[in-house]
Amino acid sequence: MKKWSKWFWVLTMSIMAFSVQSCEENPPIVPPVVEGKTSIDLNFSALWNGQPLTFLTGWFEQPSPQKEYVQFFNFGMIVSKLRLVKEDGTEVLLGDGYQWIDFKKQRTKFNYEVPVGKYKAVRFTLGLDSAINHGDPNQWGAEHPLNGNLTGMHWGWAGGYIFQAIDGNYKDSLTDKYTKGMSFHTATDVMVRNFEVPVGTSMGAATFEVKEKATTPVQFNYHINRYYQGIELKKGSVSHSEGIKETALMQKLLENLKVNSAFEIPTP
Amino acid sequence: MKQGLIILGVLILGLSSCRKDPEDPLHKTPSSYKPTLVDPATIFPVGKFGMPQLPSDNPFTEEGIYLGRMLFYDPILSFDSSISCGSCHKQEYAFAEPKKFSTGIFGLQTGRNSSSLYNLAYSRKFFWDARQSTLREQVFEPIQAHNEMAMTLPFLAKRLARTDRYIEYFDKAFGSNPNVFDMSKALEQFLMTLVSKDSRFNGFFPGKFSLLSDTEKRGALLFNGLVDFDMVTGLATGTDCFHCHGGALAQQNNPDMGGIANNGLDGNFTDKGYGAITGNPADRGLFKTPSLLNIAVTGPYMHDGRFATLDEVIDHYSDNVNYLSPTISPMMAAHGNKQLKLTPQQKADLKAFLLTMTDSAFLTNPAYSNPFKK
């Protein structure tokens, strides 16, 4: 009886397993194994004094004697001619060279296929060539970085793109009850800036190597506190890159990016 | 013997579970009918607005759009078959309703003002509090809301399945029996075809100023100018409307660039809006920024319909912005917390410019009208 019972359960379980299995659709045809592509994952990070930038939480102390405090609401940028520089000085364009980076939305990591080799720098333009800047924003595909409806980084009527948008609030002190607005929108042809960011630190240049059929991570840090170096927000917390005062303020902010080495690609 | 019966039972159960349920509308044997595909380029004015991001699993078909249109206007979607989507979203008002709050079944009131509906394919957030990201998810909410249509989805599915026109059109559009999943896709198709593109504003945008009257031109300059004040007269030279209502769509669709914002209505929030969705105190009092196209007919204004007229709206931005509102848009607070104090002429200019955004062709387009009305 015991033996019969054992075989009963084995048979029952087998039928059940078969029944369940037979309900599945035909297994998908497995494509042939594709070997890994040769690529980089370019990852942008916004940092404040080395710590990841957060949005709508906490207050960051301004690196100025006034000790103002800032809070971020939005931080995006449009770059063009984004490219790697090989050890021998030749350049490799990343995709079509355009990218929209949005730190709040964490649209910060981009995969690009690139040739194997050693690379020593990243070059890019913050902003766009005049023809593109004032061209039809509807010419771009729905998901292209220059599609103004996707990014919101286009000043419809006024014409032209916003190359970098930083919005938030500031306070004179942490005990200040009321916040004031902060809005820095980089735009217009005269605010276009080119950057070369070497791999490594000021202590020494370096390279990173892209190996065949592997994805190499490349970290790109934006030290946003260096953008604010020496800026007194109570004297000017708004610039839309127009008008005498706001143009001067934006030029100072952009100068800070270069003078204070706000961009960094750490040695791998 | 007993065990043998059990084995037989399990075997029958196993085999029967493989058979498709003949009542399952999604597994209906497809008919030979082939729906007529509609090229999105014929729906969307690519030259004016660009091509929107469209769902890849819901291609436009003539049958799908028409099915969605019927569903939109059909009161059987509400529990007591008394109201349809079209009851609170009327075409002549750009699919808004000229009431502070709308009335659902049993006379219950909605909690917010009825949103206008057009150019939705370009939006990625829906409802005043931006709580939904797709139209097909969005449509389920008013259908089930107790103070709107108060319907349950199983009951609705049964009701649709008993209706001849839906048996025919679900089959034609999706090759299925009536069901709520394909219902939401049909509504998504129809809603995305609601395109407003022929206002005078869209005719001269961007920059064909010669087509504007003098007062409209002055209004356009205010609308599209950054906030600043004339050093001699002290008058505002720009009102910076364009940051949140810019572009050909007169709407910012990036939530972080003004697409979801607190426009300084209140210091304390009885309705937390987006903040109630995210739970983040910094989002309290933020609401989706609406497009200003057809603004002349979409009143009353704001999420709670507090402003009855366009003049009251302009008065708010001119004189009554609460700059101490704790989550006010940084772009507004960046104006130095100073009221614009527009003159009556400036207000009239701004209004004249806003009136150029009315698209009469859209408001009367028969393709969007109630198909049940003869």
Tab-separated table of N, CA and C in Angstrom, chain B residues 33-177:
chain	number	residue	atom	x	y	z
B	33	TYR	N	-11.038	41.369	-40.201
B	33	TYR	CA	-11.068	42.817	-40.420
B	33	TYR	C	-9.716	43.445	-40.100
B	34	LYS	N	-9.244	44.293	-40.973
B	34	LYS	CA	-7.966	44.969	-40.728
B	34	LYS	C	-8.244	46.463	-40.534
B	35	PRO	N	-7.928	46.974	-39.345
B	35	PRO	CA	-8.172	48.406	-39.127
B	35	PRO	C	-7.259	49.263	-40.006
B	36	THR	N	-7.730	50.465	-40.289
B	36	THR	CA	-6.983	51.362	-41.160
B	36	THR	C	-6.022	52.209	-40.337
B	37	LEU	N	-4.747	51.996	-40.565
B	37	LEU	CA	-3.733	52.744	-39.813
B	37	LEU	C	-3.768	54.214	-40.207
B	38	VAL	N	-3.516	55.061	-39.236
B	38	VAL	CA	-3.456	56.509	-39.483
B	38	VAL	C	-2.032	56.981	-39.212
B	39	ASP	N	-1.461	57.646	-40.174
B	39	ASP	CA	-0.099	58.141	-40.031
B	39	ASP	C	-0.082	59.305	-39.029
B	40	PRO	N	0.708	59.194	-37.954
B	40	PRO	CA	0.745	60.291	-36.969
B	40	PRO	C	1.097	61.644	-37.601
B	41	ALA	N	1.829	61.613	-38.704
B	41	ALA	CA	2.202	62.885	-39.346
B	41	ALA	C	0.976	63.633	-39.873
B	42	THR	N	-0.141	62.907	-40.039
B	42	THR	CA	-1.375	63.578	-40.474
B	42	THR	C	-2.174	64.113	-39.279
B	43	ILE	N	-1.783	63.699	-38.092
B	43	ILE	CA	-2.492	64.165	-36.885
B	43	ILE	C	-1.770	65.345	-36.257
B	44	PHE	N	-0.450	65.248	-36.190
B	44	PHE	CA	0.313	66.243	-35.439
B	44	PHE	C	0.993	67.230	-36.379
B	45	PRO	N	0.920	68.519	-36.059
B	45	PRO	CA	1.557	69.534	-36.899
B	45	PRO	C	3.058	69.574	-36.613
B	46	VAL	N	3.769	68.673	-37.260
B	46	VAL	CA	5.190	68.499	-36.943
B	46	VAL	C	5.961	69.803	-37.126
B	47	GLY	N	5.574	70.565	-38.139
B	47	GLY	CA	6.271	71.824	-38.390
B	47	GLY	C	6.072	72.855	-37.288
B	48	LYS	N	4.956	72.754	-36.580
B	48	LYS	CA	4.688	73.724	-35.512
B	48	LYS	C	5.115	73.220	-34.150
B	49	PHE	N	4.768	71.974	-33.861
B	49	PHE	CA	4.987	71.450	-32.511
B	49	PHE	C	6.040	70.348	-32.446
B	50	GLY	N	6.481	69.853	-33.590
B	50	GLY	CA	7.347	68.682	-33.584
B	50	GLY	C	6.509	67.426	-33.415
B	51	MET	N	7.180	66.274	-33.471
B	51	MET	CA	6.467	65.003	-33.308
B	51	MET	C	6.534	64.591	-31.838
B	52	PRO	N	5.391	64.297	-31.230
B	52	PRO	CA	5.433	63.883	-29.824
B	52	PRO	C	5.935	62.456	-29.670
B	53	GLN	N	6.272	62.111	-28.445
B	53	GLN	CA	6.603	60.718	-28.146
B	53	GLN	C	5.285	59.961	-28.047
B	54	LEU	N	5.159	58.920	-28.842
B	54	LEU	CA	3.886	58.192	-28.878
B	54	LEU	C	4.070	56.788	-28.327
B	55	PRO	N	3.031	56.233	-27.712
B	55	PRO	CA	3.154	54.856	-27.216
B	55	PRO	C	3.326	53.885	-28.389
B	56	SER	N	4.307	53.014	-28.269
B	56	SER	CA	4.622	52.134	-29.407
B	56	SER	C	3.603	51.012	-29.560
B	57	ASP	N	2.818	50.758	-28.502
B	57	ASP	CA	1.908	49.619	-28.550
B	57	ASP	C	0.467	50.036	-28.829
B	58	ASN	N	0.290	51.240	-29.298
B	58	ASN	CA	-1.085	51.679	-29.568
B	58	ASN	C	-1.125	52.547	-30.825
B	59	PRO	N	-0.865	51.915	-31.975
B	59	PRO	CA	-0.850	52.704	-33.209
B	59	PRO	C	-2.233	53.285	-33.509
B	60	PHE	N	-2.239	54.476	-34.088
B	60	PHE	CA	-3.507	55.105	-34.433
B	60	PHE	C	-4.183	54.337	-35.565
B	61	THR	N	-5.470	54.080	-35.368
B	61	THR	CA	-6.268	53.538	-36.462
B	61	THR	C	-7.561	54.336	-36.522
B	62	GLU	N	-8.150	54.383	-37.689
B	62	GLU	CA	-9.434	55.103	-37.816
B	62	GLU	C	-10.469	54.526	-36.861
B	63	GLU	N	-10.447	53.199	-36.769
B	63	GLU	CA	-11.448	52.528	-35.932
B	63	GLU	C	-11.183	52.781	-34.443
B	64	GLY	N	-9.889	52.770	-34.077
B	64	GLY	CA	-9.528	53.009	-32.677
B	64	GLY	C	-9.895	54.422	-32.248
B	65	ILE	N	-9.619	55.369	-33.111
B	65	ILE	CA	-9.938	56.769	-32.792
B	65	ILE	C	-11.452	56.948	-32.675
B	66	TYR	N	-12.169	56.346	-33.600
B	66	TYR	CA	-13.629	56.507	-33.562
B	66	TYR	C	-14.223	55.806	-32.341
B	67	LEU	N	-13.678	54.656	-32.011
B	67	LEU	CA	-14.136	53.956	-30.810
B	67	LEU	C	-13.887	54.830	-29.579
B	68	GLY	N	-12.710	55.419	-29.520
B	68	GLY	CA	-12.389	56.295	-28.396
B	68	GLY	C	-13.338	57.477	-28.331
B	69	ARG	N	-13.681	57.996	-29.480
B	69	ARG	CA	-14.601	59.144	-29.533
B	69	ARG	C	-15.983	58.744	-29.015
B	70	MET	N	-16.445	57.570	-29.433
B	70	MET	CA	-17.751	57.109	-28.934
B	70	MET	C	-17.714	56.930	-27.418
B	71	LEU	N	-16.636	56.306	-26.937
B	71	LEU	CA	-16.541	56.061	-25.502
B	71	LEU	C	-16.503	57.373	-24.722
B	72	PHE	N	-15.787	58.361	-25.282
B	72	PHE	CA	-15.652	59.654	-24.612
B	72	PHE	C	-17.013	60.298	-24.384
B	73	TYR	N	-17.885	60.127	-25.352
B	73	TYR	CA	-19.192	60.801	-25.273
B	73	TYR	C	-20.310	59.896	-24.769
B	74	ASP	N	-19.981	58.675	-24.378
B	74	ASP	CA	-21.049	57.732	-24.031
B	74	ASP	C	-21.311	57.716	-22.526
B	75	PRO	N	-22.509	58.086	-22.099
B	75	PRO	CA	-22.803	58.095	-20.651
B	75	PRO	C	-22.833	56.714	-20.016
B	76	ILE	N	-22.825	55.668	-20.817
B	76	ILE	CA	-22.865	54.342	-20.164
B	76	ILE	C	-21.566	54.046	-19.423
B	77	LEU	N	-20.576	54.919	-19.593
B	77	LEU	CA	-19.348	54.733	-18.818
B	77	LEU	C	-19.526	55.145	-17.356
B	78	SER	N	-20.631	55.828	-17.059
B	78	SER	CA	-20.885	56.179	-15.655
B	78	SER	C	-21.882	55.191	-15.059
B	79	PHE	N	-21.838	55.086	-13.749
B	79	PHE	CA	-22.615	54.055	-13.064
B	79	PHE	C	-24.108	54.120	-13.394
B	80	ASP	N	-24.651	55.350	-13.369
B	80	ASP	CA	-26.084	55.470	-13.627
B	80	ASP	C	-26.369	55.919	-15.060
B	81	SER	N	-25.368	55.794	-15.904
B	81	SER	CA	-25.496	56.135	-17.333
B	81	SER	C	-25.987	57.573	-17.542
B	82	SER	N	-25.582	58.452	-16.613
B	82	SER	CA	-26.073	59.823	-16.733
B	82	SER	C	-25.033	60.782	-17.310
B	83	ILE	N	-23.759	60.507	-17.117
B	83	ILE	CA	-22.756	61.450	-17.629
B	83	ILE	C	-21.645	60.721	-18.365
B	84	SER	N	-21.060	61.447	-19.275
B	84	SER	CA	-19.917	60.921	-20.030
B	84	SER	C	-18.702	61.800	-19.733
B	85	CYS	N	-17.567	61.431	-20.310
B	85	CYS	CA	-16.378	62.300	-20.186
B	85	CYS	C	-16.712	63.680	-20.749
B	86	GLY	N	-17.482	63.647	-21.861
B	86	GLY	CA	-17.818	64.885	-22.543
B	86	GLY	C	-18.748	65.796	-21.746
B	87	SER	N	-19.333	65.265	-20.655
B	87	SER	CA	-20.222	66.113	-19.849
B	87	SER	C	-19.446	67.211	-19.147
B	88	CYS	N	-18.226	66.895	-18.741
B	88	CYS	CA	-17.406	67.878	-18.013
B	88	CYS	C	-16.265	68.410	-18.876
B	89	HIS	N	-16.119	67.876	-20.054
B	89	HIS	CA	-15.067	68.330	-20.980
B	89	HIS	C	-15.746	68.640	-22.311
B	90	LYS	N	-16.177	69.893	-22.428
B	90	LYS	CA	-17.011	70.285	-23.575
B	90	LYS	C	-16.152	70.931	-24.659
B	91	GLN	N	-16.378	70.479	-25.854
B	91	GLN	CA	-15.529	70.925	-26.963
B	91	GLN	C	-15.489	72.441	-27.117
B	92	GLU	N	-16.653	73.083	-26.983
B	92	GLU	CA	-16.702	74.534	-27.213
B	92	GLU	C	-15.900	75.311	-26.182
B	93	TYR	N	-15.534	74.649	-25.081
B	93	TYR	CA	-14.696	75.283	-24.059
B	93	TYR	C	-13.311	74.623	-24.040
B	94	ALA	N	-12.866	74.204	-25.182
B	94	ALA	CA	-11.573	73.505	-25.303
B	94	ALA	C	-11.531	72.289	-24.378
B	95	PHE	N	-12.673	71.642	-24.271
B	95	PHE	CA	-12.841	70.434	-23.465
B	95	PHE	C	-12.642	70.692	-21.970
B	96	ALA	N	-12.839	71.941	-21.557
B	96	ALA	CA	-12.968	72.247	-20.130
B	96	ALA	C	-14.465	72.468	-19.875
B	97	GLU	N	-14.797	72.995	-18.729
B	97	GLU	CA	-16.208	73.304	-18.440
B	97	GLU	C	-16.265	74.648	-17.735
B	98	PRO	N	-17.200	75.512	-18.118
B	98	PRO	CA	-17.232	76.850	-17.520
B	98	PRO	C	-17.871	76.866	-16.134
B	99	LYS	N	-17.380	75.998	-15.279
B	99	LYS	CA	-17.870	75.944	-13.903
B	99	LYS	C	-16.659	75.778	-12.996
B	100	LYS	N	-16.780	76.308	-11.812
B	100	LYS	CA	-15.668	76.186	-10.858
B	100	LYS	C	-15.341	74.705	-10.613
B	101	PHE	N	-16.363	73.960	-10.270
B	101	PHE	CA	-16.220	72.510	-10.115
B	101	PHE	C	-17.312	71.831	-10.936
B	102	SER	N	-17.032	70.639	-11.380
B	102	SER	CA	-18.016	69.925	-12.196
B	102	SER	C	-18.880	69.032	-11.312
B	103	THR	N	-19.961	68.585	-11.902
B	103	THR	CA	-20.912	67.764	-11.143
B	103	THR	C	-20.885	66.333	-11.660
B	104	GLY	N	-20.581	65.415	-10.757
B	104	GLY	CA	-20.573	64.005	-11.113
B	104	GLY	C	-21.938	63.392	-10.918
B	105	ILE	N	-21.992	62.071	-10.875
B	105	ILE	CA	-23.304	61.434	-10.718
B	105	ILE	C	-23.833	61.706	-9.317
B	106	PHE	N	-25.109	61.607	-9.159
B	106	PHE	CA	-25.823	61.895	-7.905
B	106	PHE	C	-25.572	63.323	-7.429
B	107	GLY	N	-25.154	64.212	-8.346
B	107	GLY	CA	-24.972	65.618	-7.990
B	107	GLY	C	-23.722	65.925	-7.190
B	108	LEU	N	-22.817	64.950	-7.083
B	108	LEU	CA	-21.593	65.189	-6.310
B	108	LEU	C	-20.637	66.105	-7.076
B	109	GLN	N	-19.901	66.917	-6.318
B	109	GLN	CA	-18.996	67.886	-6.938
B	109	GLN	C	-17.570	67.332	-7.008
B	110	THR	N	-16.880	67.723	-8.055
B	110	THR	CA	-15.461	67.363	-8.150
B	110	THR	C	-14.655	68.260	-7.217
B	111	GLY	N	-13.438	67.854	-6.950
B	111	GLY	CA	-12.590	68.611	-6.024
B	111	GLY	C	-11.775	69.682	-6.702
B	112	ARG	N	-11.655	69.591	-8.036
B	112	ARG	CA	-10.852	70.578	-8.761
B	112	ARG	C	-11.565	70.954	-10.051
B	113	ASN	N	-11.078	72.030	-10.628
B	113	ASN	CA	-11.648	72.528	-11.874
B	113	ASN	C	-11.353	71.560	-13.026
B	114	SER	N	-12.305	71.429	-13.931
B	114	SER	CA	-12.149	70.525	-15.072
B	114	SER	C	-11.044	71.033	-16.002
B	115	SER	N	-10.074	70.166	-16.280
B	115	SER	CA	-8.944	70.567	-17.128
B	115	SER	C	-9.363	70.623	-18.588
B	116	SER	N	-8.776	71.542	-19.326
B	116	SER	CA	-8.958	71.537	-20.777
B	116	SER	C	-8.181	70.366	-21.367
B	117	LEU	N	-8.592	69.914	-22.538
B	117	LEU	CA	-7.964	68.741	-23.152
B	117	LEU	C	-7.575	69.041	-24.597
B	118	TYR	N	-6.330	69.214	-24.839
B	118	TYR	CA	-5.817	69.322	-26.212
B	118	TYR	C	-4.294	69.224	-26.167
B	119	ASN	N	-3.742	68.836	-27.278
B	119	ASN	CA	-2.296	68.657	-27.403
B	119	ASN	C	-1.738	67.778	-26.272
B	120	LEU	N	-2.524	66.792	-25.894
B	120	LEU	CA	-2.150	65.946	-24.764
B	120	LEU	C	-0.997	65.009	-25.102
B	121	ALA	N	-0.822	64.736	-26.384
B	121	ALA	CA	0.274	63.842	-26.776
B	121	ALA	C	1.633	64.462	-26.437
B	122	TYR	N	1.641	65.776	-26.251
B	122	TYR	CA	2.899	66.450	-25.939
B	122	TYR	C	3.143	66.534	-24.434
B	123	SER	N	2.159	66.129	-23.662
B	123	SER	CA	2.303	66.176	-22.199
B	123	SER	C	2.762	64.828	-21.670
B	124	ARG	N	3.436	64.888	-20.549
B	124	ARG	CA	3.843	63.638	-19.914
B	124	ARG	C	3.306	63.541	-18.481
B	125	LYS	N	2.536	64.524	-18.094
B	125	LYS	CA	1.898	64.492	-16.774
B	125	LYS	C	0.444	64.907	-16.938
B	126	PHE	N	-0.428	64.217	-16.229
B	126	PHE	CA	-1.857	64.499	-16.357
B	126	PHE	C	-2.495	64.704	-14.981
B	127	PHE	N	-3.587	65.425	-15.004
B	127	PHE	CA	-4.304	65.911	-13.830
B	127	PHE	C	-3.583	67.139	-13.272
B	128	TRP	N	-4.328	67.945	-12.533
B	128	TRP	CA	-3.757	69.152	-11.931
B	128	TRP	C	-2.579	68.823	-11.028
B	129	ASP	N	-2.654	67.672	-10.358
B	129	ASP	CA	-1.552	67.328	-9.454
B	129	ASP	C	-0.519	66.429	-10.129
B	130	ALA	N	-0.607	66.304	-11.434
B	130	ALA	CA	0.413	65.606	-12.242
B	130	ALA	C	0.624	64.164	-11.785
B	131	ARG	N	-0.445	63.506	-11.321
B	131	ARG	CA	-0.249	62.189	-10.718
B	131	ARG	C	-0.201	61.048	-11.721
B	132	GLN	N	-0.599	61.282	-12.940
B	132	GLN	CA	-0.539	60.200	-13.929
B	132	GLN	C	0.396	60.564	-15.079
B	133	SER	N	1.033	59.536	-15.600
B	133	SER	CA	2.019	59.779	-16.657
B	133	SER	C	1.565	59.340	-18.037
B	134	THR	N	0.482	58.580	-18.112
B	134	THR	CA	-0.011	58.179	-19.429
B	134	THR	C	-1.512	58.412	-19.492
B	135	LEU	N	-1.978	58.676	-20.691
B	135	LEU	CA	-3.411	58.913	-20.864
B	135	LEU	C	-4.219	57.661	-20.582
B	136	ARG	N	-3.647	56.518	-20.953
B	136	ARG	CA	-4.453	55.298	-20.792
B	136	ARG	C	-4.640	54.940	-19.319
B	137	GLU	N	-3.696	55.353	-18.465
B	137	GLU	CA	-3.901	55.167	-17.018
B	137	GLU	C	-4.829	56.246	-16.484
B	138	GLN	N	-4.657	57.420	-17.042
B	138	GLN	CA	-5.434	58.570	-16.580
B	138	GLN	C	-6.940	58.322	-16.703
B	139	VAL	N	-7.336	57.720	-17.841
B	139	VAL	CA	-8.778	57.626	-18.108
B	139	VAL	C	-9.532	56.766	-17.089
B	140	PHE	N	-8.807	55.859	-16.447
B	140	PHE	CA	-9.497	54.999	-15.475
B	140	PHE	C	-9.960	55.774	-14.242
B	141	GLU	N	-9.292	56.881	-13.956
B	141	GLU	CA	-9.574	57.563	-12.681
B	141	GLU	C	-10.945	58.236	-12.639
B	142	PRO	N	-11.276	59.110	-13.582
B	142	PRO	CA	-12.614	59.712	-13.498
B	142	PRO	C	-13.726	58.679	-13.650
B	143	ILE	N	-13.456	57.631	-14.393
B	143	ILE	CA	-14.486	56.601	-14.560
B	143	ILE	C	-14.818	55.954	-13.214
B	144	GLN	N	-13.788	55.791	-12.379
B	144	GLN	CA	-14.004	55.093	-11.107
B	144	GLN	C	-14.210	56.035	-9.916
B	145	ALA	N	-13.904	57.331	-10.105
B	145	ALA	CA	-14.023	58.258	-8.970
B	145	ALA	C	-15.468	58.331	-8.489
B	146	HIS	N	-15.646	58.261	-7.169
B	146	HIS	CA	-17.007	58.196	-6.613
B	146	HIS	C	-17.805	59.462	-6.929
B	147	ASN	N	-17.091	60.588	-7.052
B	147	ASN	CA	-17.812	61.847	-7.295
B	147	ASN	C	-17.793	62.250	-8.769
B	148	GLU	N	-17.380	61.325	-9.610
B	148	GLU	CA	-17.442	61.608	-11.043
B	148	GLU	C	-18.349	60.558	-11.702
B	149	MET	N	-17.757	59.492	-12.244
B	149	MET	CA	-18.614	58.533	-12.938
B	149	MET	C	-18.947	57.294	-12.095
B	150	ALA	N	-18.184	57.090	-11.022
B	150	ALA	CA	-18.496	56.079	-9.991
B	150	ALA	C	-18.749	54.682	-10.550
B	151	MET	N	-18.002	54.323	-11.555
B	151	MET	CA	-18.200	53.025	-12.207
B	151	MET	C	-17.150	52.027	-11.696
B	152	THR	N	-17.503	50.750	-11.713
B	152	THR	CA	-16.474	49.746	-11.448
B	152	THR	C	-16.072	49.140	-12.790
B	153	LEU	N	-14.827	48.773	-12.885
B	153	LEU	CA	-14.353	48.281	-14.179
B	153	LEU	C	-14.990	46.961	-14.601
B	154	PRO	N	-15.167	45.989	-13.665
B	154	PRO	CA	-15.836	44.748	-14.094
B	154	PRO	C	-17.252	45.006	-14.612
B	155	PHE	N	-17.968	45.879	-13.926
B	155	PHE	CA	-19.336	46.196	-14.348
B	155	PHE	C	-19.319	46.902	-15.704
B	156	LEU	N	-18.362	47.797	-15.873
B	156	LEU	CA	-18.257	48.514	-17.140
B	156	LEU	C	-17.951	47.543	-18.285
B	157	ALA	N	-17.040	46.601	-18.012
B	157	ALA	CA	-16.686	45.630	-19.052
B	157	ALA	C	-17.932	44.858	-19.493
B	158	LYS	N	-18.750	44.475	-18.514
B	158	LYS	CA	-19.974	43.724	-18.847
B	158	LYS	C	-20.933	44.595	-19.657
B	159	ARG	N	-21.003	45.856	-19.239
B	159	ARG	CA	-21.934	46.758	-19.927
B	159	ARG	C	-21.493	46.989	-21.376
B	160	LEU	N	-20.214	47.177	-21.551
B	160	LEU	CA	-19.705	47.381	-22.921
B	160	LEU	C	-19.946	46.137	-23.774
B	161	ALA	N	-19.767	44.970	-23.139
B	161	ALA	CA	-19.889	43.706	-23.872
B	161	ALA	C	-21.323	43.415	-24.293
B	162	ARG	N	-22.271	44.134	-23.695
B	162	ARG	CA	-23.678	43.928	-24.068
B	162	ARG	C	-24.130	44.925	-25.129
B	163	THR	N	-23.209	45.784	-25.554
B	163	THR	CA	-23.609	46.874	-26.445
B	163	THR	C	-23.112	46.591	-27.862
B	164	ASP	N	-24.048	46.530	-28.776
B	164	ASP	CA	-23.708	46.092	-30.136
B	164	ASP	C	-22.610	46.924	-30.782
B	165	ARG	N	-22.703	48.272	-30.620
B	165	ARG	CA	-21.720	49.106	-31.324
B	165	ARG	C	-20.314	48.851	-30.813
B	166	TYR	N	-20.225	48.482	-29.526
B	166	TYR	CA	-18.893	48.201	-28.994
B	166	TYR	C	-18.414	46.808	-29.381
B	167	ILE	N	-19.324	45.887	-29.467
B	167	ILE	CA	-18.930	44.552	-29.955
B	167	ILE	C	-18.323	44.706	-31.351
B	168	GLU	N	-18.974	45.541	-32.152
B	168	GLU	CA	-18.478	45.756	-33.522
B	168	GLU	C	-17.138	46.503	-33.525
B	169	TYR	N	-17.064	47.599	-32.754
B	169	TYR	CA	-15.890	48.450	-32.885
B	169	TYR	C	-14.656	47.952	-32.116
B	170	PHE	N	-14.836	47.255	-31.014
B	170	PHE	CA	-13.674	46.635	-30.366
B	170	PHE	C	-13.080	45.585	-31.300
B	171	ASP	N	-13.975	44.863	-31.962
B	171	ASP	CA	-13.508	43.860	-32.919
B	171	ASP	C	-12.744	44.529	-34.059
B	172	LYS	N	-13.310	45.624	-34.589
B	172	LYS	CA	-12.659	46.297	-35.709
B	172	LYS	C	-11.335	46.945	-35.304
B	173	ALA	N	-11.317	47.550	-34.153
B	173	ALA	CA	-10.133	48.313	-33.752
B	173	ALA	C	-9.034	47.424	-33.182
B	174	PHE	N	-9.437	46.452	-32.376
B	174	PHE	CA	-8.425	45.676	-31.646
B	174	PHE	C	-8.544	44.165	-31.856
B	175	GLY	N	-9.546	43.734	-32.583
B	175	GLY	CA	-9.742	42.288	-32.755
B	175	GLY	C	-10.131	41.631	-31.449
B	176	SER	N	-10.778	42.376	-30.570
B	176	SER	CA	-11.139	41.829	-29.261
B	176	SER	C	-12.627	42.051	-28.999
B	177	ASN	N	-13.123	41.346	-27.976
B	177	ASN	CA	-14.434	41.687	-27.465
B	177	ASN	C	-14.274	42.917	-26.572
